[in-house]
């Protein structure tokens, strides 16, 4: 007798298959892909565990499974990644938003509490997840996302439209094309050292844009360029905040400490207790 596939059995099979392929998040990935293919959310999947899966759904699941088995990220297969309150459109033109970056958002929102009509620059906006989240959370803010990649800006614009959030996007190498002064300059720059890139998971290495990852020999090239530009574009008392790698706290804060225009330079840890971002305040001088 031919086997009848149910959501339960196909989930079980897919999860084991991913596990054998060396995918750490095998169960979660199987759930996300299968739920999407049959038009349910993850809770629905468990509620309808014994529901049979028809042939056309199985064909779609099969194509998703094959792609994931080649290490294509789930976010690319589904063209979607949740960040803060929204699902962002993503594809291989941009970095996939990471949950760690939400910790910078949290910091900025707290910091902005007493500011009226702030101007915010998001440098290397990629999918636009930072600029759009801040614009959405802080309705009086003027947010501008900068990116050197035309392709990334297309994705950011698409997200602004899909989510119906207003933010401007400008093609610019870091802040080169920025005009005027900002209350907040935020960035998740490429900060991975070039020789570490070949050791990254194939999901990242083969599918995410090198431009969004590669920070030069020690990973700090962009940060070294960004800091003096940010000094020129921050209001006195304005906040510079940027993401770093787990081992870059001392070296990245050192770069800031070299400028007398910056004070209160601090290294912040993420929820996993790793160095994750730097903050500094523009002096009045
Ligand atoms: N700002 C985007 C993000 O945080 C892209 C960052 C990047 O491309 N390095 O996801």
Short mmCIF file of N, CA, C and O in Angstrom, two decimals, residues 119-178:
data_model
loop_
_atom_site.label_atom_id
_atom_site.label_comp_id
_atom_site.label_asym_id
_atom_site.label_seq_id
_atom_site.Cartn_x
_atom_site.Cartn_y
_atom_site.Cartn_z
N UNK A 119 16.49 63.29 13.64
CA UNK A 119 16.95 62.87 12.30
C UNK A 119 17.87 61.67 12.52
O UNK A 119 18.80 61.72 13.34
N UNK A 120 17.61 60.60 11.78
CA UNK A 120 18.36 59.35 11.98
C UNK A 120 18.96 58.88 10.66
O UNK A 120 18.25 58.82 9.65
N UNK A 121 20.25 58.55 10.68
CA UNK A 121 20.90 57.98 9.49
C UNK A 121 21.22 56.52 9.76
O UNK A 121 21.81 56.18 10.79
N UNK A 122 20.81 55.65 8.85
CA UNK A 122 21.15 54.22 8.93
C UNK A 122 22.15 53.94 7.81
O UNK A 122 21.81 53.98 6.63
N UNK A 123 23.39 53.69 8.20
CA UNK A 123 24.47 53.58 7.22
C UNK A 123 24.68 52.12 6.82
O UNK A 123 24.97 51.28 7.68
N UNK A 124 24.53 51.81 5.53
CA UNK A 124 24.59 50.43 5.05
C UNK A 124 23.26 49.77 5.37
O UNK A 124 23.18 48.78 6.08
N UNK A 125 22.20 50.34 4.82
CA UNK A 125 20.85 49.97 5.26
C UNK A 125 20.41 48.58 4.80
O UNK A 125 19.58 47.95 5.43
N UNK A 126 21.00 48.08 3.72
CA UNK A 126 20.65 46.71 3.25
C UNK A 126 19.17 46.57 2.99
O UNK A 126 18.58 47.32 2.19
N UNK A 127 18.53 45.65 3.69
CA UNK A 127 17.08 45.43 3.54
C UNK A 127 16.27 46.62 4.03
O UNK A 127 15.05 46.67 3.82
N UNK A 128 16.92 47.55 4.71
CA UNK A 128 16.21 48.70 5.28
C UNK A 128 15.64 48.40 6.65
O UNK A 128 14.92 49.22 7.23
N UNK A 129 15.99 47.23 7.20
CA UNK A 129 15.33 46.81 8.44
C UNK A 129 15.55 47.80 9.59
O UNK A 129 14.63 48.04 10.39
N UNK A 130 16.73 48.42 9.68
CA UNK A 130 16.97 49.35 10.80
C UNK A 130 16.21 50.65 10.58
O UNK A 130 15.44 51.09 11.45
N UNK A 131 16.41 51.26 9.40
CA UNK A 131 15.77 52.56 9.13
C UNK A 131 14.25 52.43 9.23
O UNK A 131 13.58 53.27 9.85
N UNK A 132 13.69 51.38 8.66
CA UNK A 132 12.23 51.25 8.63
C UNK A 132 11.67 50.93 10.01
O UNK A 132 10.60 51.42 10.38
N UNK A 133 12.39 50.14 10.79
CA UNK A 133 11.91 49.83 12.14
C UNK A 133 11.92 51.09 12.99
O UNK A 133 10.96 51.37 13.72
N UNK A 134 13.00 51.89 12.89
CA UNK A 134 13.05 53.13 13.69
C UNK A 134 11.99 54.12 13.23
O UNK A 134 11.34 54.77 14.04
N UNK A 135 11.78 54.20 11.92
CA UNK A 135 10.75 55.12 11.41
C UNK A 135 9.36 54.69 11.88
O UNK A 135 8.51 55.51 12.21
N UNK A 136 9.15 53.39 11.95
CA UNK A 136 7.85 52.87 12.36
C UNK A 136 7.61 53.09 13.86
O UNK A 136 6.51 53.43 14.29
N UNK A 137 8.66 52.91 14.64
CA UNK A 137 8.53 53.03 16.10
C UNK A 137 8.51 54.49 16.55
O UNK A 137 8.01 54.79 17.63
N UNK A 138 9.12 55.34 15.77
CA UNK A 138 9.28 56.72 16.19
C UNK A 138 8.69 57.59 15.07
O UNK A 138 9.41 58.00 14.15
N UNK A 139 7.40 57.82 15.16
CA UNK A 139 6.68 58.41 14.02
C UNK A 139 7.16 59.81 13.64
O UNK A 139 6.98 60.23 12.51
N UNK A 140 7.75 60.53 14.60
CA UNK A 140 8.16 61.90 14.28
C UNK A 140 9.59 61.94 13.71
O UNK A 140 10.08 63.01 13.37
N UNK A 141 10.24 60.79 13.63
CA UNK A 141 11.63 60.78 13.17
C UNK A 141 11.71 60.92 11.65
O UNK A 141 10.83 60.45 10.93
N UNK A 142 12.79 61.55 11.20
CA UNK A 142 13.11 61.52 9.78
C UNK A 142 14.25 60.52 9.62
O UNK A 142 15.34 60.73 10.15
N UNK A 143 13.97 59.42 8.93
CA UNK A 143 14.99 58.38 8.78
C UNK A 143 15.51 58.33 7.36
O UNK A 143 14.71 58.37 6.41
N UNK A 144 16.82 58.24 7.22
CA UNK A 144 17.41 58.08 5.89
C UNK A 144 18.33 56.86 5.92
O UNK A 144 19.20 56.75 6.79
N UNK A 145 18.09 55.95 4.99
CA UNK A 145 18.95 54.77 4.87
C UNK A 145 19.94 54.98 3.73
O UNK A 145 19.54 55.35 2.62
N UNK A 146 21.23 54.79 4.01
CA UNK A 146 22.27 54.94 2.98
C UNK A 146 22.83 53.57 2.63
O UNK A 146 23.03 52.73 3.52
N UNK A 147 23.09 53.35 1.35
CA UNK A 147 23.79 52.12 0.95
C UNK A 147 24.52 52.37 -0.35
O UNK A 147 24.02 53.09 -1.23
N UNK A 148 25.68 51.75 -0.47
CA UNK A 148 26.47 51.90 -1.70
C UNK A 148 25.91 50.98 -2.79
O UNK A 148 26.14 51.20 -3.97
N UNK A 149 25.15 49.98 -2.37
CA UNK A 149 24.63 49.01 -3.33
C UNK A 149 23.24 49.40 -3.82
O UNK A 149 22.29 49.47 -3.05
N UNK A 150 23.18 49.63 -5.13
CA UNK A 150 21.91 49.97 -5.79
C UNK A 150 20.88 48.86 -5.57
O UNK A 150 19.71 49.11 -5.31
N UNK A 151 21.39 47.63 -5.66
CA UNK A 151 20.50 46.46 -5.51
C UNK A 151 19.90 46.40 -4.11
O UNK A 151 18.74 46.07 -3.94
N UNK A 152 20.72 46.72 -3.12
CA UNK A 152 20.21 46.71 -1.74
C UNK A 152 19.14 47.78 -1.59
O UNK A 152 18.09 47.55 -0.96
N UNK A 153 19.37 48.95 -2.19
CA UNK A 153 18.39 50.03 -2.07
C UNK A 153 17.05 49.64 -2.69
O UNK A 153 15.99 50.04 -2.20
N UNK A 154 17.10 48.85 -3.76
CA UNK A 154 15.84 48.37 -4.36
C UNK A 154 15.06 47.55 -3.35
O UNK A 154 13.84 47.67 -3.23
N UNK A 155 15.78 46.70 -2.61
CA UNK A 155 15.11 45.87 -1.60
C UNK A 155 14.56 46.75 -0.47
O UNK A 155 13.42 46.56 -0.02
N UNK A 156 15.35 47.72 -0.04
CA UNK A 156 14.90 48.60 1.04
C UNK A 156 13.63 49.36 0.62
O UNK A 156 12.67 49.46 1.39
N UNK A 157 13.63 49.87 -0.62
CA UNK A 157 12.44 50.59 -1.13
C UNK A 157 11.23 49.67 -1.17
O UNK A 157 10.12 50.07 -0.84
N UNK A 158 11.48 48.45 -1.60
CA UNK A 158 10.39 47.47 -1.69
C UNK A 158 9.79 47.23 -0.29
O UNK A 158 8.58 47.18 -0.13
N UNK A 159 10.66 47.14 0.71
CA UNK A 159 10.17 46.94 2.07
C UNK A 159 9.38 48.15 2.56
O UNK A 159 8.37 48.00 3.25
N UNK A 160 9.86 49.36 2.20
CA UNK A 160 9.13 50.57 2.62
C UNK A 160 7.71 50.53 2.05
O UNK A 160 6.74 50.83 2.74
N UNK A 161 7.61 50.10 0.79
CA UNK A 161 6.28 50.02 0.15
C UNK A 161 5.43 48.92 0.77
O UNK A 161 4.28 49.14 1.13
N UNK A 162 6.01 47.72 0.90
CA UNK A 162 5.25 46.58 1.44
C UNK A 162 4.73 46.87 2.84
O UNK A 162 3.62 46.50 3.20
N UNK A 163 5.57 47.52 3.65
CA UNK A 163 5.20 47.75 5.05
C UNK A 163 4.52 49.11 5.24
O UNK A 163 4.05 49.42 6.34
N UNK A 164 4.50 49.88 4.16
CA UNK A 164 3.88 51.20 4.21
C UNK A 164 4.50 52.08 5.31
O UNK A 164 3.80 52.66 6.14
N UNK A 165 5.83 52.12 5.30
CA UNK A 165 6.56 52.95 6.26
C UNK A 165 7.38 53.96 5.47
O UNK A 165 7.98 53.62 4.44
N UNK A 166 7.40 55.20 5.96
CA UNK A 166 8.11 56.23 5.21
C UNK A 166 9.56 56.37 5.68
O UNK A 166 9.83 56.56 6.86
N UNK A 167 10.47 56.23 4.74
CA UNK A 167 11.88 56.47 5.00
C UNK A 167 12.53 56.81 3.67
O UNK A 167 12.08 56.33 2.63
N UNK A 168 13.55 57.66 3.69
CA UNK A 168 14.24 57.97 2.44
C UNK A 168 15.42 57.03 2.29
O UNK A 168 16.00 56.60 3.29
N UNK A 169 15.76 56.73 1.06
CA UNK A 169 16.94 55.89 0.82
C UNK A 169 17.84 56.57 -0.20
O UNK A 169 17.36 57.07 -1.21
N UNK A 170 19.13 56.60 0.08
CA UNK A 170 20.07 57.36 -0.74
C UNK A 170 21.26 56.47 -1.08
O UNK A 170 21.81 55.78 -0.20
N UNK A 171 21.65 56.50 -2.37
CA UNK A 171 22.84 55.73 -2.77
C UNK A 171 24.08 56.51 -2.33
O UNK A 171 24.27 57.66 -2.76
N UNK A 172 24.87 55.91 -1.48
CA UNK A 172 26.03 56.63 -0.94
C UNK A 172 27.00 55.64 -0.32
O UNK A 172 26.60 54.71 0.37
N UNK A 173 28.29 55.87 -0.56
CA UNK A 173 29.31 55.09 0.13
C UNK A 173 29.38 55.64 1.56
O UNK A 173 29.77 56.80 1.75
N UNK A 174 28.98 54.84 2.52
CA UNK A 174 28.82 55.31 3.91
C UNK A 174 28.06 56.64 3.90
O UNK A 174 26.99 56.72 3.30
N UNK A 175 28.65 57.70 4.52
CA UNK A 175 27.88 58.96 4.64
C UNK A 175 28.30 60.01 3.61
O UNK A 175 27.97 61.19 3.75
N UNK A 176 29.03 59.58 2.55
CA UNK A 176 29.56 60.55 1.59
C UNK A 176 28.51 61.52 1.06
O UNK A 176 28.78 62.70 0.86
N UNK A 177 27.30 61.00 0.79
CA UNK A 177 26.26 61.86 0.19
C UNK A 177 25.30 62.43 1.24
O UNK A 177 24.28 63.02 0.89
N UNK A 178 25.62 62.25 2.52
CA UNK A 178 24.70 62.72 3.56
C UNK A 178 24.72 64.24 3.66
O UNK A 178 25.77 64.87 3.48
#
